[in-house]
Coordinates of C-alpha atoms in Angstrom, one line a residue:
Chain A
M23 CA -12.6 -23.3 -10.2
N24 CA -9.8 -21.4 -11.7
W25 CA -11.8 -18.2 -12.1
L26 CA -12.3 -18.4 -8.3
S27 CA -8.6 -18.2 -7.7
R28 CA -8.6 -14.6 -8.9
F29 CA -10.5 -13.7 -5.8
N30 CA -8.1 -15.5 -3.5
G31 CA -4.6 -14.7 -2.6
P32 CA -2.1 -13.6 0.0
Q33 CA -4.0 -10.4 0.8
T34 CA -7.3 -11.9 1.7
L35 CA -8.4 -14.4 4.3
G36 CA -10.7 -17.3 3.4
E37 CA -10.2 -19.1 0.2
G38 CA -11.4 -22.7 0.6
G39 CA -14.6 -24.4 -0.4
V40 CA -16.0 -23.8 3.1
F41 CA -15.4 -20.1 2.9
W42 CA -17.0 -19.6 -0.5
S43 CA -19.9 -21.9 0.4
L44 CA -20.5 -19.7 3.5
F45 CA -20.2 -16.7 1.3
V46 CA -22.9 -17.9 -1.1
V47 CA -25.2 -19.0 1.7
T48 CA -24.8 -15.6 3.4
V49 CA -25.7 -13.8 0.1
I50 CA -28.7 -16.0 -0.4
V51 CA -29.9 -15.5 3.1
L52 CA -29.5 -11.7 2.9
A53 CA -31.2 -11.6 -0.5
T54 CA -34.2 -13.5 0.8
V55 CA -34.6 -11.4 3.9
P56 CA -37.4 -9.2 2.4
L57 CA -39.4 -12.3 1.6
Y58 CA -40.0 -13.2 5.3
A59 CA -38.9 -10.2 7.4
E60 CA -40.7 -7.1 8.2
F61 CA -39.8 -3.9 6.3
F62 CA -38.2 -2.3 9.4
I63 CA -35.5 -5.0 9.4
V64 CA -34.9 -4.7 5.6
N65 CA -34.6 -1.0 5.8
N66 CA -32.1 -1.3 8.7
L67 CA -30.1 -3.9 6.8
A68 CA -29.9 -1.6 3.8
Y69 CA -28.7 1.2 6.1
F70 CA -26.0 -1.1 7.6
L71 CA -24.8 -2.3 4.2
L72 CA -24.7 1.1 2.6
W73 CA -22.0 2.3 5.0
T74 CA -19.7 -0.6 4.1
F75 CA -18.4 1.0 1.0
M76 CA -16.7 3.7 2.9
A77 CA -15.2 1.1 5.3
L78 CA -14.0 -1.1 2.5
G79 CA -12.4 1.9 0.9
L80 CA -10.6 2.7 4.1
S81 CA -9.5 -0.9 4.4
L82 CA -8.1 -0.6 0.9
I83 CA -6.2 2.7 1.5
W84 CA -5.3 2.3 5.1
G85 CA -5.2 -1.5 5.7
H86 CA -3.6 -2.3 2.4
A87 CA -1.7 0.8 1.3
G88 CA -0.9 2.2 4.7
I89 CA -2.5 5.6 4.2
L90 CA -4.6 6.6 7.2
S91 CA -7.2 9.0 6.0
F92 CA -9.3 10.5 8.7
G93 CA -11.5 12.4 6.3
Q94 CA -13.3 9.8 4.1
T95 CA -16.5 11.6 5.2
A96 CA -15.4 14.5 3.0
F97 CA -16.0 12.3 0.0
F98 CA -19.1 10.8 1.5
G99 CA -20.6 14.2 2.1
L100 CA -19.6 15.7 -1.2
A101 CA -21.2 12.7 -3.0
G102 CA -24.4 13.0 -0.9
Y103 CA -24.7 16.8 -1.5
G104 CA -23.8 16.2 -5.1
Y105 CA -26.6 13.7 -5.6
G106 CA -29.0 16.1 -3.9
V107 CA -28.1 19.0 -6.0
I108 CA -28.1 17.2 -9.3
S109 CA -31.2 15.0 -8.7
I110 CA -33.3 17.9 -7.4
N111 CA -32.4 19.9 -10.5
L112 CA -32.8 17.1 -13.0
G113 CA -35.8 15.4 -11.5
D114 CA -36.5 11.7 -11.5
A115 CA -38.0 11.2 -14.9
H116 CA -36.3 9.1 -17.7
G117 CA -33.8 7.6 -15.3
L118 CA -32.1 10.9 -14.8
T119 CA -31.4 10.0 -11.2
W120 CA -28.6 7.8 -12.6
V121 CA -27.0 10.8 -14.1
A122 CA -27.1 12.3 -10.6
F123 CA -25.7 9.0 -9.2
V124 CA -22.8 9.0 -11.6
G125 CA -22.2 12.7 -11.3
A126 CA -22.3 12.4 -7.5
L127 CA -19.5 9.8 -7.7
I128 CA -17.4 11.8 -10.1
L129 CA -17.3 14.7 -7.6
P130 CA -15.6 12.8 -4.7
T131 CA -13.4 10.9 -7.2
L132 CA -12.1 14.2 -8.5
L133 CA -11.7 15.7 -5.0
A134 CA -9.7 12.6 -3.9
A135 CA -7.5 12.8 -7.0
V136 CA -6.8 16.5 -6.4
V137 CA -6.2 16.2 -2.7
G138 CA -4.2 13.0 -3.2
Y139 CA -2.0 14.7 -5.8
F140 CA -1.1 17.5 -3.6
M141 CA -0.5 15.3 -0.6
F142 CA 1.5 12.5 -2.2
Y143 CA 3.5 14.6 -4.7
G144 CA 3.9 17.3 -2.0
G145 CA 5.6 14.8 0.3
V146 CA 2.8 14.6 2.9
R147 CA 3.2 11.3 4.7
D148 CA 2.1 9.2 7.6
V149 CA 0.1 10.9 10.3
F150 CA 0.0 14.2 8.3
V151 CA -2.2 12.5 5.7
G152 CA -4.7 12.0 8.6
I153 CA -4.4 15.6 9.7
V154 CA -4.9 17.0 6.2
T155 CA -7.9 14.8 5.4
L156 CA -9.5 15.5 8.7
S157 CA -9.1 19.2 8.1
I158 CA -10.7 18.9 4.8
T159 CA -13.8 17.2 6.1
L160 CA -14.1 19.6 9.0
V161 CA -13.8 22.6 6.6
M162 CA -16.5 21.2 4.4
E163 CA -18.7 20.6 7.4
T164 CA -18.2 24.1 8.6
F165 CA -18.8 25.5 5.2
M166 CA -22.0 23.6 4.6
A167 CA -23.3 24.5 8.0
Q168 CA -23.4 28.2 7.1
T169 CA -25.3 27.8 3.8
A170 CA -28.7 28.3 5.5
G171 CA -29.6 31.5 3.6
P172 CA -31.7 31.5 0.4
E173 CA -28.6 32.8 -1.5
W174 CA -27.0 29.3 -1.0
A175 CA -28.8 27.4 -3.7
I176 CA -27.6 25.6 -6.8
G177 CA -30.4 25.8 -9.4
T178 CA -33.5 24.8 -7.5
A179 CA -31.6 22.9 -4.8
R180 CA -31.3 24.8 -1.5
L181 CA -28.3 23.8 0.6
N182 CA -30.1 24.6 3.8
G183 CA -27.1 25.0 6.1
F184 CA -27.1 23.1 9.3
N185 CA -30.6 21.7 8.8
G186 CA -29.4 19.8 5.8
M187 CA -30.8 19.1 2.4
S188 CA -33.8 16.9 1.8
G189 CA -36.3 16.1 -0.8
M190 CA -34.1 14.4 -3.3
P191 CA -35.8 11.6 -5.3
P192 CA -34.8 8.0 -4.9
L193 CA -33.0 6.2 -7.7
T194 CA -35.4 5.2 -10.5
I195 CA -35.2 2.7 -13.3
P196 CA -37.3 3.8 -16.4
W197 CA -39.7 1.0 -17.4
F198 CA -41.9 0.4 -20.4
G199 CA -44.4 3.1 -21.2
D200 CA -44.3 5.9 -18.6
D201 CA -43.7 3.5 -15.8
S202 CA -40.6 3.5 -13.7
I203 CA -39.3 1.4 -10.8
M204 CA -38.4 3.4 -7.8
L205 CA -35.4 2.0 -5.9
D206 CA -36.8 2.4 -2.4
G207 CA -37.9 -0.2 0.1
N208 CA -37.1 -3.7 -1.0
P209 CA -35.7 -2.9 -4.4
F210 CA -33.3 -0.4 -2.8
Y211 CA -32.1 -3.1 -0.4
W212 CA -31.5 -5.5 -3.2
F213 CA -29.6 -2.9 -5.1
V214 CA -27.4 -2.1 -2.2
L215 CA -26.8 -5.8 -1.5
A216 CA -25.9 -6.5 -5.1
L217 CA -23.5 -3.5 -5.1
V218 CA -21.9 -4.8 -1.9
V219 CA -21.3 -8.2 -3.5
V220 CA -19.9 -6.7 -6.6
V221 CA -17.6 -4.2 -4.8
Y222 CA -16.5 -6.9 -2.3
L223 CA -15.5 -9.3 -5.1
A224 CA -13.9 -6.5 -7.1
L225 CA -11.8 -5.5 -4.1
R226 CA -10.8 -9.1 -3.4
W227 CA -9.6 -9.3 -7.0
L228 CA -7.9 -6.0 -6.8
V229 CA -5.9 -6.5 -3.6
N230 CA -4.7 -9.9 -4.8
S231 CA -3.7 -8.6 -8.2
R232 CA -0.2 -7.2 -9.0
F233 CA -1.6 -3.8 -8.1
G234 CA -2.6 -5.1 -4.7
N235 CA 0.9 -6.6 -4.2
V236 CA 2.4 -3.2 -4.7
L237 CA -0.1 -1.6 -2.2
V238 CA 1.0 -3.9 0.6
A239 CA 4.6 -3.4 -0.4
I240 CA 4.2 0.3 0.0
R241 CA 2.5 -0.2 3.3
E242 CA 5.4 -2.3 4.6
N243 CA 8.3 -0.3 3.1
P244 CA 7.7 2.5 0.7
D245 CA 11.4 3.0 0.1
R246 CA 11.9 -0.7 -0.9
A247 CA 8.8 -0.5 -3.2
E248 CA 10.4 2.5 -4.9
M249 CA 13.6 0.6 -5.3
L250 CA 11.8 -2.2 -7.0
G251 CA 10.9 0.4 -9.6
Y252 CA 7.3 1.1 -8.5
N253 CA 6.1 4.7 -8.8
V254 CA 5.0 4.8 -5.2
R255 CA 3.3 8.2 -5.3
L256 CA 1.3 7.3 -8.3
Y257 CA 0.1 4.1 -6.6
Q258 CA -0.8 6.1 -3.5
L259 CA -2.7 8.6 -5.6
A260 CA -4.5 5.8 -7.5
V261 CA -5.6 3.9 -4.4
F262 CA -6.6 7.1 -2.5
T263 CA -8.8 8.1 -5.4
I264 CA -10.5 4.7 -5.4
G265 CA -11.1 5.1 -1.7
G266 CA -12.7 8.5 -2.4
T267 CA -15.0 6.9 -4.9
L268 CA -16.0 4.2 -2.5
A269 CA -16.8 6.7 0.2
G270 CA -18.8 8.5 -2.4
I271 CA -20.9 5.4 -3.1
S272 CA -21.8 5.3 0.6
G273 CA -22.6 9.0 0.5
V274 CA -25.0 8.7 -2.4
L275 CA -26.7 5.7 -1.0
Y276 CA -27.1 7.3 2.4
T277 CA -28.7 10.3 0.8
T278 CA -31.1 8.3 -1.3
W279 CA -31.9 6.0 1.7
G280 CA -33.2 8.8 3.9
S281 CA -33.6 11.4 1.2
Y282 CA -31.6 13.6 3.5
I283 CA -28.0 14.8 4.2
T284 CA -26.7 17.2 6.7
P285 CA -23.3 18.8 7.3
S286 CA -22.8 16.7 10.4
A287 CA -22.2 13.7 8.0
M288 CA -18.8 15.3 7.5
G289 CA -18.2 16.2 11.2
L290 CA -15.7 14.9 13.6
T291 CA -17.8 12.1 15.0
A292 CA -18.9 10.9 11.6
A293 CA -15.3 11.0 10.4
A294 CA -14.1 8.9 13.3
L295 CA -16.6 6.1 13.0
P296 CA -15.3 4.5 9.8
I297 CA -11.9 4.4 11.4
V298 CA -13.4 2.5 14.4
W299 CA -15.3 0.0 12.1
T300 CA -12.2 -0.6 10.0
A301 CA -9.7 -0.9 12.8
A302 CA -12.0 -3.1 14.9
G303 CA -12.7 -5.4 12.1
G304 CA -9.1 -5.8 11.1
R305 CA -8.2 -3.3 8.5
K306 CA -5.9 -5.5 6.6
D307 CA -8.6 -7.7 5.3
I308 CA -11.7 -6.8 3.2
T309 CA -13.9 -9.5 4.7
T310 CA -13.2 -8.7 8.3
T311 CA -13.8 -5.1 7.6
L312 CA -17.1 -5.8 5.9
V313 CA -18.4 -8.1 8.7
A314 CA -17.3 -5.8 11.5
T315 CA -18.8 -2.7 9.9
V316 CA -22.3 -4.3 9.6
F317 CA -22.0 -5.8 13.1
L318 CA -20.9 -2.5 14.7
L319 CA -23.6 -0.5 12.9
W320 CA -26.1 -3.0 14.2
V321 CA -24.7 -2.7 17.8
S322 CA -24.7 1.1 17.5
Q323 CA -28.3 1.2 16.4
T324 CA -29.5 -1.2 19.0
L325 CA -27.8 0.9 21.7
A326 CA -29.0 4.1 20.2
V327 CA -32.5 3.1 21.1
K328 CA -31.4 3.6 24.7
G329 CA -29.7 6.9 24.0
A330 CA -27.4 8.0 21.2
Q331 CA -24.3 8.6 23.4
Y332 CA -23.9 5.1 24.6
A333 CA -23.1 3.9 21.1
L334 CA -20.4 6.5 20.6
V335 CA -18.8 5.8 24.0
L336 CA -18.8 2.1 23.1
M337 CA -17.1 2.8 19.7
G338 CA -14.4 4.9 21.4
V339 CA -13.7 2.1 24.0
L340 CA -13.7 -0.4 21.2
L341 CA -11.1 1.5 19.3
L342 CA -8.9 1.7 22.3
V343 CA -9.3 -2.0 23.0
V344 CA -8.5 -3.0 19.5
V345 CA -5.5 -0.8 19.2
L346 CA -4.1 -2.0 22.5
L347 CA -5.1 -5.7 22.5
A348 CA -6.0 -6.9 19.0
P349 CA -4.2 -5.0 16.4
D350 CA -5.3 -7.5 13.7
G351 CA -8.9 -6.8 14.6
L352 CA -11.7 -8.4 16.6
V353 CA -13.0 -10.6 13.8
L354 CA -9.7 -12.3 13.4
L355 CA -9.3 -12.6 17.1
V356 CA -12.6 -14.4 17.3
V357 CA -11.9 -16.6 14.2
R358 CA -8.5 -17.6 15.6
G359 CA -10.0 -18.3 19.0
I360 CA -12.6 -20.7 17.4
G361 CA -9.8 -22.2 15.2
R362 CA -7.7 -22.9 18.2
V363 CA -10.5 -24.7 19.9
F364 CA -11.0 -26.9 16.8
R365 CA -7.3 -27.4 16.2
R366 CA -6.3 -28.2 19.7
G367 CA -3.6 -30.8 19.8
Q368 CA -2.4 -30.1 16.3
P369 CA 0.6 -27.9 15.4
A370 CA -0.1 -24.2 14.9
G371 CA -1.7 -23.7 11.6
S372 CA 0.0 -22.0 8.6
N373 CA -2.0 -18.8 9.1
N374 CA -2.0 -16.3 6.3
G375 CA 1.4 -14.5 6.2
A376 CA -0.3 -11.3 5.3
L377 CA -2.0 -10.9 8.5
Chain B
M19 CA 33.9 1.5 -24.5
S20 CA 32.3 4.0 -22.2
A21 CA 31.6 3.1 -18.6
L22 CA 28.2 1.6 -17.5
L23 CA 28.1 3.9 -14.5
E24 CA 29.9 7.2 -14.3
T25 CA 29.7 9.8 -11.6
R26 CA 31.1 13.2 -12.5
D27 CA 32.2 15.5 -9.7
L28 CA 29.4 14.2 -7.5
S29 CA 28.9 16.1 -4.3
K30 CA 26.4 16.1 -1.4
F31 CA 26.5 18.3 1.6
F32 CA 24.3 18.4 4.6
G33 CA 24.4 21.8 6.1
G34 CA 28.1 22.6 6.0
L35 CA 29.2 19.0 6.1
Y36 CA 30.4 17.3 2.9
A37 CA 29.3 13.7 2.8
T38 CA 30.4 13.3 -0.7
N39 CA 32.8 15.8 -2.2
G40 CA 33.4 15.7 -5.9
V41 CA 33.5 11.9 -6.5
S42 CA 34.3 10.9 -10.1
L43 CA 34.0 7.2 -10.6
A44 CA 33.7 5.0 -13.6
I45 CA 32.4 1.4 -13.5
E46 CA 32.9 -0.6 -16.6
A47 CA 30.2 -3.2 -17.6
G48 CA 31.0 -6.6 -16.3
E49 CA 33.1 -5.3 -13.3
V50 CA 32.8 -6.2 -9.7
R51 CA 34.0 -3.1 -7.8
C52 CA 34.4 -2.8 -4.1
L53 CA 34.1 0.5 -2.3
I54 CA 35.9 0.7 1.0
G55 CA 36.7 3.4 3.4
P56 CA 36.4 4.3 7.1
N57 CA 33.1 5.1 8.6
G58 CA 31.8 8.4 7.4
A59 CA 33.8 8.2 4.2
G60 CA 30.6 8.8 2.2
K61 CA 30.1 5.4 0.7
S62 CA 26.4 4.9 1.5
T63 CA 25.8 8.6 0.6
L64 CA 27.4 7.9 -2.8
F65 CA 25.0 4.9 -3.3
K66 CA 22.1 7.0 -2.4
L67 CA 23.1 9.6 -4.9
I68 CA 23.5 7.0 -7.6
I69 CA 20.1 5.4 -6.9
G70 CA 18.4 8.8 -6.5
T71 CA 17.4 8.8 -2.8
Y72 CA 19.4 12.0 -2.5
Q73 CA 19.6 14.7 -5.1
P74 CA 23.3 15.8 -5.4
S75 CA 24.4 19.3 -4.4
G76 CA 26.6 19.2 -7.5
G77 CA 27.7 16.9 -10.2
Q78 CA 26.0 14.3 -12.4
V79 CA 25.3 10.6 -12.6
F80 CA 25.5 8.8 -16.0
F81 CA 24.1 5.4 -16.5
D82 CA 24.5 3.5 -19.8
G83 CA 25.4 6.8 -21.5
H84 CA 22.4 8.7 -20.2
D85 CA 22.3 11.5 -17.6
I86 CA 20.1 10.1 -14.9
T87 CA 20.7 12.8 -12.4
P88 CA 17.2 14.4 -12.7
L89 CA 15.4 11.0 -12.6
E90 CA 13.4 9.7 -9.6
S91 CA 14.6 6.5 -8.0
H92 CA 11.9 4.2 -9.6
R93 CA 12.9 5.5 -13.0
R94 CA 16.5 4.8 -12.4
V95 CA 15.6 1.3 -11.3
N96 CA 13.5 0.8 -14.4
Q97 CA 16.6 1.7 -16.5
G98 CA 18.5 -1.2 -14.9
L99 CA 19.8 -0.1 -11.5
S100 CA 19.1 -2.1 -8.4
I101 CA 20.2 -1.7 -4.8
K102 CA 20.4 -3.6 -1.5
F103 CA 20.4 -1.2 1.4
Q104 CA 22.7 -1.3 4.3
V105 CA 19.7 -1.9 6.7
P106 CA 17.7 -4.8 5.2
G107 CA 14.8 -3.2 3.4
I108 CA 12.3 -6.0 3.1
F109 CA 8.6 -6.3 3.6
L110 CA 8.8 -7.6 7.2
E111 CA 5.1 -8.6 7.7
L112 CA 4.8 -10.3 4.3
G113 CA 5.8 -13.9 3.5
V114 CA 9.2 -14.6 2.1
E115 CA 7.7 -15.9 -1.1
Q116 CA 5.5 -12.9 -1.5
N117 CA 8.5 -10.6 -1.0
L118 CA 10.1 -12.2 -4.0
R119 CA 6.9 -12.2 -6.0
I120 CA 6.5 -8.5 -5.5
A121 CA 10.0 -8.0 -7.0
L122 CA 9.6 -10.6 -9.7
Q123 CA 6.4 -9.3 -11.0
R124 CA 8.3 -6.3 -12.5
K125 CA 9.9 -8.6 -15.0
V126 CA 8.2 -11.9 -15.1
A127 CA 4.9 -12.7 -16.9
P128 CA 2.2 -14.3 -14.7
A129 CA 2.5 -17.6 -16.5
R130 CA 6.1 -18.0 -15.6
M131 CA 5.7 -16.6 -12.1
N132 CA 5.6 -19.8 -10.1
D133 CA 8.7 -21.3 -11.9
E134 CA 10.7 -18.1 -11.4
T135 CA 9.8 -17.9 -7.8
E136 CA 10.9 -21.5 -7.2
R137 CA 14.1 -20.8 -9.0
L138 CA 14.9 -17.8 -6.9
L139 CA 13.9 -19.4 -3.6
A140 CA 16.2 -22.3 -4.4
F141 CA 19.0 -19.9 -5.5
L142 CA 18.8 -18.1 -2.2
D143 CA 18.4 -21.2 -0.1
L144 CA 15.1 -19.8 1.2
A145 CA 12.7 -22.5 0.0
P146 CA 12.1 -24.0 3.4
S147 CA 11.2 -20.6 4.9
R148 CA 8.9 -19.5 2.1
H149 CA 5.8 -19.2 4.2
L150 CA 7.5 -17.4 7.1
A151 CA 7.0 -13.7 7.5
A152 CA 10.2 -12.1 6.3
G153 CA 10.6 -10.5 9.7
N154 CA 11.1 -13.9 11.3
L155 CA 14.2 -14.7 9.1
S156 CA 17.7 -14.6 10.6
H157 CA 19.6 -11.4 9.8
G158 CA 21.7 -13.2 7.2
Q159 CA 18.6 -14.6 5.5
Q160 CA 17.0 -11.2 5.5
Q161 CA 20.1 -9.9 3.7
W162 CA 19.8 -12.7 1.1
L163 CA 16.1 -12.0 0.7
E164 CA 16.9 -8.4 -0.1
I165 CA 19.6 -9.4 -2.5
G166 CA 17.1 -11.8 -4.1
M167 CA 14.6 -9.0 -4.5
A168 CA 17.3 -6.7 -6.0
I169 CA 18.4 -9.3 -8.5
A170 CA 14.8 -10.3 -9.4
L171 CA 14.7 -7.1 -11.4
Q172 CA 17.5 -8.5 -13.6
P173 CA 19.5 -5.3 -13.3
K174 CA 22.4 -4.3 -15.4
L175 CA 24.1 -2.8 -12.3
L176 CA 23.6 -4.1 -8.8
L177 CA 24.6 -1.9 -5.8
L178 CA 25.2 -3.9 -2.6
D179 CA 25.6 -1.9 0.6
E180 CA 27.4 -4.1 3.2
P181 CA 25.8 -7.3 2.0
T182 CA 27.6 -9.5 4.6
A183 CA 27.1 -7.3 7.7
G184 CA 26.0 -9.6 10.6
M185 CA 26.7 -12.8 8.7
S186 CA 28.7 -15.8 9.8
P187 CA 31.9 -16.6 7.9
E188 CA 30.1 -19.4 6.1
E189 CA 27.3 -17.1 5.1
T190 CA 29.7 -14.5 4.0
F191 CA 31.6 -17.0 1.8
K192 CA 28.3 -18.1 0.3
T193 CA 27.3 -14.5 -0.4
G194 CA 30.7 -14.1 -2.2
E195 CA 30.0 -17.1 -4.4
L196 CA 26.5 -15.7 -5.1
V197 CA 28.1 -12.4 -6.2
K198 CA 30.6 -14.2 -8.4
R199 CA 27.9 -16.3 -10.0
L200 CA 25.7 -13.2 -10.8
N201 CA 28.8 -11.5 -12.2
A202 CA 29.6 -14.5 -14.4
D203 CA 26.1 -14.2 -15.8
G204 CA 26.9 -10.7 -16.9
M205 CA 25.8 -8.5 -14.0
T206 CA 27.9 -5.5 -13.1
I207 CA 28.2 -5.2 -9.3
V208 CA 29.4 -2.4 -6.9
V209 CA 29.8 -3.5 -3.3
I210 CA 30.4 -1.5 -0.2
E211 CA 32.2 -3.8 2.2
H212 CA 34.5 -3.8 5.3
D213 CA 35.3 -7.5 5.3
M214 CA 38.6 -7.8 3.4
T215 CA 38.4 -11.6 3.0
F216 CA 35.1 -11.0 1.3
V217 CA 36.6 -8.2 -0.8
R218 CA 39.4 -10.5 -1.9
Q219 CA 37.0 -13.3 -2.7
I220 CA 35.0 -11.2 -5.2
A221 CA 36.7 -8.1 -6.4
R222 CA 39.6 -7.3 -8.7
K223 CA 39.4 -3.6 -8.4
V224 CA 38.9 -1.5 -5.2
T225 CA 38.1 2.1 -4.7
V226 CA 39.0 3.7 -1.4
L227 CA 36.8 6.7 -0.3
H228 CA 37.9 9.0 2.4
F229 CA 36.3 12.3 3.6
G230 CA 33.9 12.1 0.7
K231 CA 36.6 11.9 -2.0
V232 CA 38.2 9.1 -4.0
F233 CA 41.4 8.4 -2.1
L234 CA 42.9 5.6 -4.1
E235 CA 41.9 3.2 -6.8
G236 CA 43.6 -0.1 -7.7
T237 CA 43.8 -3.8 -7.1
L238 CA 43.2 -5.1 -3.6
D239 CA 46.9 -5.8 -3.1
Q240 CA 47.9 -2.3 -4.2
V241 CA 45.3 -0.9 -1.8
V242 CA 46.2 -2.9 1.3
N243 CA 49.9 -2.4 0.8
N244 CA 49.5 1.3 0.5
D245 CA 50.7 3.1 3.6
D246 CA 48.3 6.0 3.3
V247 CA 45.3 3.6 3.3
A248 CA 46.6 2.0 6.5
R249 CA 47.0 5.5 8.0
I250 CA 43.4 6.6 7.3
Y251 CA 42.0 3.3 8.5
L252 CA 44.1 2.9 11.6
G253 CA 44.9 6.4 12.3
K254 CA 48.7 5.7 12.0
E255 CA 50.8 8.8 11.7

């Protein structure tokens, strides 16, 4: 099981046989959902899962490296619009949608690298990173909202202002002959699920690697990290860029899921939600963030049936509660509570030092 | 032989206030040097100029024959400088062992990581506390942990800013022995310290700073028997 140890370490919770068994069971259960559940449920699950990349990215840059970005939606939106523009222009033949997919991820990666460079090498720190990133996403929202006129088109792709862009093709895999497999419906769900598993494992490996050690060191004490010979700004830039790419993955998947993206995807409400998911879950852990994000999206959607504003009010309240009462997040609060019940009478467990 | 560390006419002023005013200092390889001086003499500022936290208003810093004045801190550290700050700069929320690993991974290959971590934990007497969050250590232990992180880099020159502040006499003595052992292994060490017993334990040569300038340099006996030094410390006329 030595290869498994690469995914365990001081920066992640859960490392025993029980945890990994549960992980495998969860993946199998999720993977077989389309076999017995109705399409509505599968489609919703795909929707919940596609947002987790942005939350995981935020857990990485905020929870691990201590950089609070309030504007991950800028990268989300850019990737979404990027996919729209490229795929509408190229069409969906010959697997060209994958060119759009990759291109749409390069855009937010570059934006994050450029923004990150100016922030971290320009000495922007702490809360000001949040202000700068929030400003960027709001500027992008405002800009896109005024692109309604016909002059705002890139090739054949109209940006469409506040109404948003639509009509982009889903991802397609070219098949023998002239056939192709469209990644919508169940295939899309499986694709998103597989991507979640891959990204989750990759992030577990990353945060427990030497690189991940440096990230938490920078979060705890950037000056000491620098005095250990680490190029702090370079690490910040690197992790911020990865976070931008992850938000971009969510953006592309969201756009292909509904074949639709609007400027409000980069607005204030949209920008705040990933913060709530990540904080509520427990931003310092990849797993808690993932679980909480899916759960909260499910709660929001269930409530939204009764009126969209309820969900937002609940999310706001939730953020307050977490910040004030459970700074390690709700998932850990629940897990510890359960653990306490089981371990009653025994000395306090050696809980993970990182959390 | 040229000095391992040399500052030439090093100055730093904040507004109109000179914290360091033309300090020229030469530390030979293999030395243990103590910097003493009243509060506000510019000792910590001098360290911050040497390590690169501050850019000097004037003057240069040479390390191992190279001008390191324009270099960022992490580059200086990678050339063989290492520092323990006055206020313990450790990773409070992380485990003791992880604190050390983060420092050790600069120099130690993954295969030897566990052995080296054990060695350092034993050296610092911190093995029983390895799973504690560093913030839960006593003040003295936090100081040692930071010293441990600083020496994990296997530096040529170690800067210790008040390593014994807040320590009991026993802990102070132990720290002194630790410094002597590191020096015996070839590490050059510069220490800012107020505790004269500690200074006597470790140092042969002492530099007195006053008003941001080198006031006097000599053996500890020469320094403590100097009337001018007594005057600046105690305000005697």
